[in-house]
Amino acid sequence: MSTRTEALREYPDEELAAQPIGAWTGQAYRRVVGAIRAQLAVENLTQPHWWTLNHAAGAPGTWTRATLTARLAPYDDQDTDFDAVYDDLTARGWLTEDDTTGGLTLTDGGEAARLRARERNLRVHHQTHDGISQADFITTINVLRRMVANLGGDGNLPDPAK
């Protein structure tokens, strides 16, 4: 993955303020998510695979298929069959499901795969943040949170415990 930081042209504030936010956030979404999905595909994973690996790693045995699907489905834009994702990770030997509780836990192989995918995603993260100060990034996130809330959405960060 190459890092291509281009010098951005300067524009008058009035011209920037008149830009369509939906067009820019849409393009940013497609580029960022496209880069993440491309990196995950190298490991033969999808974003729902990645989400599952992270949740199972973060709370071993806590998430069941039903609770994890309820947690992840709002972020899914591909009509994912989450049971197929869980079945695939189980067939790879990366995920186990407790026969009594239904809790999902990563195996050592699953953790190794998660760490490989994490490294790939970090490359995208670093490329995305190239040339952007932490303060500007935080401002951007807060502006987007406010826009989401202004339009009736939840502008709060996702609760990691839910």
Coordinates of C-alpha atoms in Angstrom, one line a residue:
M1 CA 0.0 0.0 0.0
S2 CA 1.5 3.3 -1.0
T3 CA 1.1 6.5 0.9
R4 CA 0.3 9.3 -1.5
T5 CA 0.1 12.6 0.3
E6 CA -0.7 15.3 -2.2
A7 CA -0.5 19.0 -1.5
L8 CA -4.0 20.3 -1.4
R9 CA -4.8 23.5 -3.2
E10 CA -5.9 26.4 -1.0
Y11 CA -9.4 27.8 -1.4
P12 CA -11.2 30.7 0.1
D13 CA -13.1 29.9 3.3
E14 CA -16.4 30.9 1.7
E15 CA -15.9 28.3 -1.1
L16 CA -15.0 25.6 1.4
A17 CA -18.0 26.4 3.7
A18 CA -20.3 26.0 0.7
Q19 CA -19.1 22.4 -0.1
P20 CA -21.7 19.6 0.1
I21 CA -20.9 17.7 3.2
G22 CA -22.7 14.6 2.0
A23 CA -20.5 14.4 -1.1
W24 CA -17.3 14.7 0.9
T25 CA -18.3 12.4 3.7
G26 CA -19.5 9.9 1.2
Q27 CA -16.3 9.9 -0.8
A28 CA -14.2 9.7 2.4
Y29 CA -16.4 6.7 3.6
R30 CA -16.0 4.9 0.3
R31 CA -12.2 5.4 0.2
V32 CA -11.5 4.5 3.8
V33 CA -13.8 1.5 3.9
G34 CA -12.6 0.4 0.5
A35 CA -9.0 0.5 1.7
I36 CA -9.9 -1.4 4.9
R37 CA -11.9 -4.0 3.0
A38 CA -9.1 -4.5 0.5
Q39 CA -6.6 -5.1 3.3
L40 CA -8.9 -7.6 5.0
A41 CA -9.5 -9.4 1.7
V42 CA -5.8 -10.2 1.6
E43 CA -6.6 -12.4 4.7
N44 CA -9.8 -13.6 3.1
L45 CA -11.8 -11.6 5.7
T46 CA -14.7 -9.2 5.5
Q47 CA -15.4 -6.4 7.9
P48 CA -18.0 -8.5 9.8
H49 CA -15.3 -11.2 10.2
W50 CA -13.0 -8.5 11.6
W51 CA -15.7 -7.1 13.9
T52 CA -16.4 -10.6 15.2
L53 CA -12.7 -11.4 15.8
N54 CA -12.3 -8.1 17.8
H55 CA -15.5 -8.6 19.9
A56 CA -14.7 -12.2 20.7
A57 CA -11.1 -11.2 21.6
G58 CA -12.3 -8.3 23.8
A59 CA -14.8 -10.3 25.8
P60 CA -14.1 -14.0 25.5
G61 CA -17.1 -16.2 26.0
T62 CA -19.4 -13.2 26.6
W63 CA -20.9 -12.6 23.1
T64 CA -23.4 -15.2 21.7
R65 CA -24.4 -15.3 18.1
A66 CA -27.6 -13.4 18.9
T67 CA -26.0 -10.7 21.1
L68 CA -23.1 -10.1 18.7
T69 CA -25.4 -10.0 15.7
A70 CA -27.6 -7.4 17.4
R71 CA -24.4 -5.4 18.2
L72 CA -22.9 -5.5 14.7
A73 CA -25.9 -5.4 12.4
P74 CA -26.4 -1.6 12.7
Y75 CA -22.9 -1.1 11.2
D76 CA -23.4 -3.5 8.4
D77 CA -24.0 -2.1 4.9
Q78 CA -23.8 -5.4 3.0
D79 CA -26.7 -7.4 4.3
T80 CA -24.3 -9.8 6.0
D81 CA -25.5 -13.3 7.1
F82 CA -23.7 -13.1 10.4
D83 CA -24.4 -16.8 11.1
A84 CA -22.4 -17.6 8.0
V85 CA -19.5 -15.4 9.3
Y86 CA -19.5 -17.3 12.6
D87 CA -19.7 -20.6 10.8
D88 CA -16.8 -19.6 8.6
L89 CA -14.6 -18.5 11.5
T90 CA -15.5 -21.7 13.3
A91 CA -14.7 -23.9 10.3
R92 CA -11.3 -22.1 10.0
G93 CA -10.6 -23.1 13.6
W94 CA -10.5 -19.5 14.7
L95 CA -13.6 -19.3 16.8
T96 CA -15.3 -21.7 19.3
E97 CA -18.8 -21.6 20.6
D98 CA -19.5 -22.9 24.1
D99 CA -22.1 -25.7 24.0
T100 CA -23.8 -24.5 27.2
T101 CA -23.7 -20.7 27.1
G102 CA -23.2 -20.1 23.4
G103 CA -20.3 -17.8 24.2
L104 CA -17.9 -17.1 21.4
T105 CA -14.2 -17.3 22.0
L106 CA -11.1 -17.0 19.8
T107 CA -8.7 -19.8 19.4
D108 CA -4.9 -19.1 19.2
G109 CA -5.3 -19.3 15.5
G110 CA -8.1 -16.8 15.6
E111 CA -6.0 -14.4 17.7
A112 CA -3.1 -14.8 15.3
A113 CA -5.4 -14.0 12.3
R114 CA -6.9 -11.0 14.3
L115 CA -3.4 -9.6 14.9
R116 CA -2.5 -10.0 11.2
A117 CA -5.7 -8.2 10.1
R118 CA -5.0 -5.5 12.8
E119 CA -1.6 -4.8 11.3
R120 CA -3.2 -4.4 7.8
N121 CA -5.9 -2.1 9.2
L122 CA -3.2 0.0 11.0
R123 CA -1.6 0.6 7.6
V124 CA -4.9 2.1 6.4
H125 CA -5.2 4.1 9.6
H126 CA -1.8 5.6 9.2
Q127 CA -2.3 6.4 5.6
T128 CA -5.7 8.0 6.3
H129 CA -4.2 10.2 9.1
D130 CA -1.1 11.2 7.1
G131 CA -0.7 15.0 7.2
I132 CA -3.6 15.5 9.6
S133 CA -2.9 16.7 13.2
Q134 CA -4.5 15.0 16.1
A135 CA -6.3 18.2 16.9
D136 CA -7.7 18.5 13.4
F137 CA -8.8 14.8 13.5
I138 CA -10.5 15.3 16.9
T139 CA -12.3 18.4 15.5
T140 CA -13.4 16.5 12.5
I141 CA -14.8 13.7 14.6
N142 CA -16.6 16.1 16.9
V143 CA -18.1 18.0 13.9
L144 CA -19.4 14.8 12.4
R145 CA -20.8 13.7 15.7
R146 CA -22.7 17.0 16.0
M147 CA -24.0 16.6 12.4
V148 CA -25.2 13.1 13.2
A149 CA -26.9 14.3 16.4
N150 CA -28.4 17.3 14.6
L151 CA -30.1 14.9 12.1
G152 CA -31.6 12.7 14.8
G153 CA -28.8 10.2 15.2
D154 CA -26.7 9.1 18.1
G155 CA -23.6 11.3 18.1
N156 CA -22.1 9.5 21.1
L157 CA -19.2 7.1 20.7
P158 CA -20.3 3.4 20.7
D159 CA -20.4 1.9 24.2
P160 CA -17.7 -0.8 24.2
A161 CA -19.7 -2.8 26.8
K162 CA -22.8 -3.1 24.6

